[in-house]
Short mmCIF file of C-alpha atoms in Angstrom, two decimals:
data_model
loop_
_atom_site.label_atom_id
_atom_site.label_comp_id
_atom_site.label_asym_id
_atom_site.label_seq_id
_atom_site.Cartn_x
_atom_site.Cartn_y
_atom_site.Cartn_z
CA MET A 1 46.92 -28.07 -66.72
CA ALA A 2 50.00 -27.69 -68.87
CA LYS A 3 50.00 -24.96 -71.48
CA PRO A 4 49.85 -26.12 -75.11
CA TYR A 5 52.72 -25.46 -77.49
CA SER A 6 52.91 -21.94 -78.85
CA THR A 7 52.10 -21.43 -82.52
CA GLY A 8 55.55 -19.91 -83.04
CA HIS A 9 57.31 -22.93 -81.60
CA ILE A 10 55.20 -25.43 -83.56
CA GLY A 11 55.76 -23.35 -86.70
CA ALA A 12 59.51 -23.43 -86.16
CA VAL A 13 59.48 -27.20 -85.66
CA ALA A 14 57.19 -27.80 -88.64
CA SER A 15 59.44 -25.66 -90.84
CA ASN A 16 62.01 -28.48 -90.64
CA PHE A 17 59.69 -30.60 -92.76
CA THR A 18 58.74 -28.17 -95.54
CA GLU A 19 60.16 -25.24 -97.49
CA MET A 20 56.71 -23.65 -97.78
CA ARG A 21 55.39 -20.96 -95.48
CA LEU A 22 52.74 -21.93 -92.94
CA ALA A 23 49.62 -19.80 -92.57
CA GLY A 24 48.75 -18.67 -89.06
CA ALA A 25 45.60 -20.80 -89.01
CA VAL A 26 47.66 -23.82 -90.05
CA LYS A 27 50.03 -23.29 -87.11
CA GLU A 28 47.08 -23.05 -84.72
CA ARG A 29 45.62 -26.27 -86.09
CA LEU A 30 49.01 -27.99 -85.85
CA VAL A 31 49.15 -27.04 -82.16
CA GLU A 32 45.76 -28.70 -81.63
CA LEU A 33 46.81 -31.82 -83.54
CA ALA A 34 50.16 -32.09 -81.73
CA CYS A 35 48.46 -31.88 -78.34
CA ALA A 36 45.85 -34.42 -79.45
CA GLU A 37 48.64 -36.79 -80.46
CA ILE A 38 50.14 -36.51 -76.96
CA ARG A 39 46.75 -37.26 -75.45
CA ARG A 40 46.57 -40.33 -77.68
CA PHE A 41 49.97 -41.94 -77.18
CA VAL A 42 50.83 -41.08 -73.55
CA PRO A 43 48.11 -43.35 -72.07
CA GLU A 44 49.36 -46.14 -74.34
CA MET A 45 52.93 -45.59 -73.14
CA GLU A 46 51.74 -45.52 -69.53
CA SER A 47 49.87 -48.79 -69.92
CA ALA A 48 52.81 -50.47 -71.65
CA THR A 49 55.24 -49.14 -69.04
CA LEU A 50 53.18 -50.61 -66.19
CA SER A 51 52.72 -53.90 -68.02
CA GLN A 52 56.54 -54.28 -67.95
CA ASP A 53 56.97 -53.01 -64.39
CA PRO A 54 53.77 -52.59 -62.30
CA GLU A 55 55.73 -50.84 -59.53
CA ARG A 56 57.28 -48.20 -61.81
CA LYS A 57 56.48 -44.58 -60.92
CA THR A 58 58.06 -42.87 -63.95
CA LEU A 59 56.77 -42.98 -67.52
CA ASP A 60 59.23 -44.83 -69.73
CA ASP A 61 59.57 -45.70 -73.41
CA PRO A 62 58.42 -49.34 -73.21
CA PHE A 63 58.97 -49.96 -76.91
CA ARG A 64 62.64 -49.08 -77.13
CA THR A 65 65.70 -48.85 -74.91
CA ARG A 66 67.33 -45.45 -75.42
CA LEU A 67 70.83 -44.24 -74.58
CA ASN A 68 71.15 -42.70 -71.14
CA TYR A 69 70.37 -38.98 -71.34
CA ASN A 70 72.68 -37.72 -68.60
CA ARG A 71 75.63 -39.87 -69.65
CA THR A 72 75.26 -38.73 -73.26
CA ARG A 73 75.08 -35.11 -72.13
CA GLU A 74 78.25 -35.46 -70.02
CA LEU A 75 80.14 -37.05 -72.90
CA MET A 76 79.04 -34.23 -75.22
CA ILE A 77 80.10 -31.59 -72.69
CA ASP A 78 83.60 -33.10 -72.68
CA GLU A 79 83.87 -32.38 -76.41
CA ILE A 80 82.61 -28.79 -76.68
CA LYS A 81 85.12 -25.94 -76.96
CA ALA A 82 83.52 -22.76 -78.27
CA VAL A 83 80.19 -22.93 -76.38
CA GLU A 84 79.57 -23.17 -72.65
CA SER A 85 76.86 -25.81 -72.29
CA VAL A 86 74.82 -28.46 -74.08
CA GLY A 87 71.07 -27.92 -74.42
CA SER A 88 68.34 -30.54 -74.25
CA ALA A 89 67.71 -30.43 -78.01
CA ALA A 90 71.40 -31.05 -78.65
CA VAL A 91 71.41 -34.05 -76.30
CA GLN A 92 68.35 -35.53 -78.01
CA ALA A 93 69.98 -35.02 -81.39
CA GLY A 94 73.16 -36.61 -80.05
CA ILE A 95 71.26 -39.63 -78.79
CA SER A 96 69.58 -40.08 -82.18
CA GLN A 97 72.93 -39.71 -83.93
CA VAL A 98 74.68 -42.33 -81.79
CA GLU A 99 71.73 -44.74 -81.92
CA THR A 100 71.65 -44.49 -85.72
CA TYR A 101 75.40 -45.11 -85.78
CA LEU A 102 75.01 -48.17 -83.53
CA SER A 103 72.12 -49.55 -85.59
CA LYS A 104 74.22 -49.39 -88.75
CA LEU A 105 77.18 -51.04 -87.04
CA VAL A 106 75.05 -53.87 -85.67
CA TYR A 107 73.22 -54.34 -88.96
CA HIS A 108 76.44 -54.69 -90.99
CA ALA A 109 77.97 -56.94 -88.32
CA GLU A 110 74.83 -59.10 -88.42
CA VAL A 111 75.17 -59.43 -92.20
CA ALA A 112 78.78 -60.57 -91.73
CA ALA A 113 77.70 -63.11 -89.10
CA GLU A 114 74.96 -64.46 -91.38
CA LYS A 115 77.55 -64.99 -94.12
CA ASP A 116 79.51 -67.11 -91.61
CA ARG A 117 76.29 -69.03 -90.87
CA VAL A 118 76.52 -68.32 -87.14
CA ALA A 119 73.94 -66.89 -84.76
CA THR A 120 76.35 -64.79 -82.68
CA ILE A 121 77.97 -61.51 -83.70
CA LYS A 122 81.67 -61.93 -82.90
CA PRO A 123 84.54 -59.40 -82.85
CA ARG A 124 85.60 -60.28 -86.40
CA HIS A 125 82.09 -59.47 -87.66
CA LEU A 126 82.18 -56.09 -85.96
CA GLU A 127 85.58 -55.34 -87.46
CA ILE A 128 84.21 -56.18 -90.92
CA ALA A 129 81.33 -53.80 -90.25
CA VAL A 130 83.71 -51.03 -89.17
CA ALA A 131 85.79 -51.49 -92.30
CA GLY A 132 82.73 -51.66 -94.49
CA MET A 133 81.45 -48.36 -93.13
CA ASP A 134 84.72 -46.64 -94.04
CA MET A 135 85.66 -46.09 -90.40
CA SER A 136 88.92 -48.01 -90.55
CA SER A 137 91.71 -47.86 -93.13
CA ASP A 138 93.79 -50.76 -91.89
CA SER A 139 91.57 -53.59 -93.07
CA ASP A 140 93.12 -55.86 -95.71
CA ASP A 141 89.98 -57.90 -96.30
CA ASP A 142 88.88 -56.22 -99.54
CA GLU A 143 86.32 -58.90 -100.33
CA SER A 144 84.60 -58.49 -96.99
CA PHE A 145 84.76 -54.72 -97.39
CA SER A 146 82.93 -54.80 -100.71
CA GLU A 147 80.28 -57.16 -99.39
CA VAL A 148 79.46 -55.19 -96.29
CA ALA A 149 79.82 -51.71 -97.71
CA GLN A 150 76.70 -51.97 -99.82
CA THR A 151 74.96 -48.62 -99.88
CA GLU A 152 71.39 -48.46 -98.74
CA GLU A 153 69.78 -47.80 -102.11
CA PHE A 154 66.15 -47.97 -101.09
CA VAL A 155 64.62 -44.59 -100.32
CA ILE A 156 61.06 -43.41 -99.80
CA SER A 157 60.23 -39.72 -99.85
CA GLN A 158 58.58 -38.51 -96.69
CA GLY A 159 58.09 -35.22 -94.93
CA GLY A 160 61.14 -35.60 -92.72
CA GLY A 161 63.64 -37.07 -95.18
CA ILE A 162 64.24 -40.58 -96.49
CA LEU A 163 63.83 -44.14 -95.34
CA THR A 164 66.89 -46.30 -95.91
CA GLU A 165 67.17 -50.06 -95.79
CA SER A 166 68.72 -49.89 -92.33
CA SER A 167 66.01 -47.58 -91.00
CA LEU A 168 63.40 -49.97 -92.40
CA LEU A 169 65.06 -52.67 -90.30
CA SER A 170 64.80 -50.34 -87.31
CA LEU A 171 61.15 -49.70 -88.16
CA ALA A 172 60.56 -53.44 -88.11
CA LYS A 173 62.06 -53.77 -84.65
CA THR A 174 59.93 -50.86 -83.38
CA HIS A 175 56.57 -51.88 -84.84
CA ALA A 176 56.95 -55.63 -85.32
CA LYS A 177 58.98 -56.10 -82.10
CA MET A 178 61.27 -58.58 -83.85
CA PRO A 179 64.17 -58.50 -86.34
CA VAL A 180 63.65 -58.96 -90.07
CA THR A 181 65.95 -60.66 -92.57
CA LYS A 182 67.51 -58.80 -95.49
CA ASP A 183 65.62 -60.99 -97.97
CA ALA A 184 62.35 -60.03 -96.30
CA VAL A 185 63.27 -56.35 -96.51
CA GLU A 186 64.01 -56.68 -100.22
CA GLU A 187 60.70 -58.47 -100.79
CA LEU A 188 58.89 -55.77 -98.85
CA ILE A 189 60.53 -53.07 -100.95
CA GLU A 190 59.56 -54.77 -104.21
CA THR A 191 55.99 -55.21 -102.97
CA TYR A 192 55.85 -51.57 -101.95
CA TYR A 193 56.77 -50.39 -105.43
CA MET A 194 54.26 -52.80 -106.97
CA VAL A 195 51.46 -51.35 -104.85
CA VAL A 196 52.55 -47.78 -105.64
CA GLU A 197 52.53 -48.51 -109.38
CA GLN A 198 49.06 -50.08 -109.16
CA LEU A 199 47.67 -47.12 -107.25
CA GLU A 200 49.21 -44.65 -109.68
CA SER A 201 47.60 -46.58 -112.56
CA ASP A 202 44.22 -46.50 -110.79
CA ILE A 203 44.50 -42.76 -110.20
CA ARG A 204 45.40 -42.08 -113.85
CA SER A 205 42.50 -44.22 -115.06
CA ASN A 206 40.01 -42.43 -112.83
CA THR A 207 41.18 -38.97 -113.86
CA GLN A 208 41.47 -39.65 -117.62
CA PHE A 209 38.27 -41.60 -118.18
CA GLY A 210 35.92 -39.92 -115.74
CA GLY A 211 35.87 -42.77 -113.27
CA ASN A 212 33.93 -42.94 -110.03
CA PRO A 213 35.17 -40.06 -107.81
CA VAL A 214 34.76 -42.27 -104.73
CA HIS A 215 37.33 -44.72 -106.15
CA PHE A 216 39.64 -41.81 -106.97
CA ILE A 217 39.48 -40.49 -103.40
CA GLU A 218 40.07 -44.00 -102.02
CA SER A 219 43.14 -44.39 -104.24
CA ILE A 220 44.52 -41.02 -103.12
CA THR A 221 43.97 -41.99 -99.47
CA LYS A 222 45.78 -45.29 -99.98
CA LEU A 223 48.66 -43.53 -101.71
CA GLN A 224 48.95 -41.09 -98.79
CA THR A 225 49.07 -44.07 -96.42
CA LEU A 226 51.87 -45.58 -98.49
CA MET A 227 53.94 -42.39 -98.49
CA SER A 228 53.45 -41.87 -94.74
CA LEU A 229 54.70 -45.46 -94.21
CA GLY A 230 51.38 -46.57 -92.67
CA TRP A 231 51.25 -49.42 -95.19
CA MET A 232 54.80 -50.44 -94.29
CA ARG A 233 54.00 -50.52 -90.56
CA ALA A 234 50.84 -52.56 -91.17
CA MET A 235 52.69 -55.09 -93.35
CA LEU A 236 55.44 -55.48 -90.76
CA SER A 237 52.91 -55.95 -87.95
CA LYS A 238 51.01 -58.61 -89.91
CA ALA A 239 54.23 -60.39 -90.87
CA ALA A 240 55.36 -60.41 -87.24
CA GLU A 241 52.03 -61.85 -86.15
CA ASN A 242 52.37 -64.65 -88.72
CA ALA A 243 55.94 -65.31 -87.62
CA ARG A 244 54.96 -65.58 -83.95
CA GLU A 245 52.10 -67.96 -84.77
CA ARG A 246 54.65 -70.24 -86.42
CA GLY A 247 57.11 -69.96 -83.56
CA TYR A 248 59.69 -67.96 -85.53
CA LYS A 249 61.96 -65.39 -83.87
CA ARG A 250 62.35 -63.15 -86.94
CA ILE A 251 60.44 -62.09 -90.02
CA ASP A 252 61.61 -63.93 -93.12
CA VAL A 253 60.58 -63.62 -96.75
CA ASP A 254 57.89 -66.32 -96.31
CA GLN A 255 55.92 -64.05 -93.97
CA ILE A 256 55.96 -61.23 -96.56
CA VAL A 257 55.02 -63.15 -99.71
CA HIS A 258 51.91 -64.66 -98.10
CA LEU A 259 50.44 -61.27 -97.16
CA ASP A 260 47.88 -59.47 -99.30
CA PRO A 261 49.51 -56.08 -99.99
CA PHE A 262 46.19 -54.57 -101.10
CA ALA A 263 44.19 -55.63 -98.04
#
């Protein structure tokens, strides 16, 4: 049997998500919860891995193709000067950094391709994306630059940081297993804020006028689900299911507007 995480290690990891101190009992409970989460998701990963390749002997991430670990590590080693080696945590951080960079590039290039009304991202679309992300100074297409360089204004507070429009697109690909159009993302954002406002109104009404405490607790629970993005994942999954039933290859605004956001 493998040893569980130490409370010190879990405390150090958890400290990335809060500025508050963690009580010793909280760290112990976090260890239990972290280990329980592994017991929950590893069998699911194993089943999904074997469903893709019944002969596979190594557990894989069946939901996402990641950058090669060893190749990323070698490339990082080529760039270091003041330290002697690259640790596992640094490689994982490097993989996340490059994957985020690639997702933004592809997203902006996809937007450029959609403006051309084509279904293939071509070199010119990638160049527009590069220029729009301020990574090239030799582009003379100012109009394209301004169109693609839209900042990702949508943010949702969460324990680990913020959710941007591009990361919401990534979330859709992870949980819905299909791409989502920009219009659908905007509709989802507007619906999210509508639900948040309604829940906040319900909570205020219950606290000010002595409402049923059961309704108050339910509203708090729903709000916590919203802030932890559980609502967003559920909406994306339902929208994807509707899209597949209609034979679509991506989630469009029609799949969002026909969902009940309060269900």
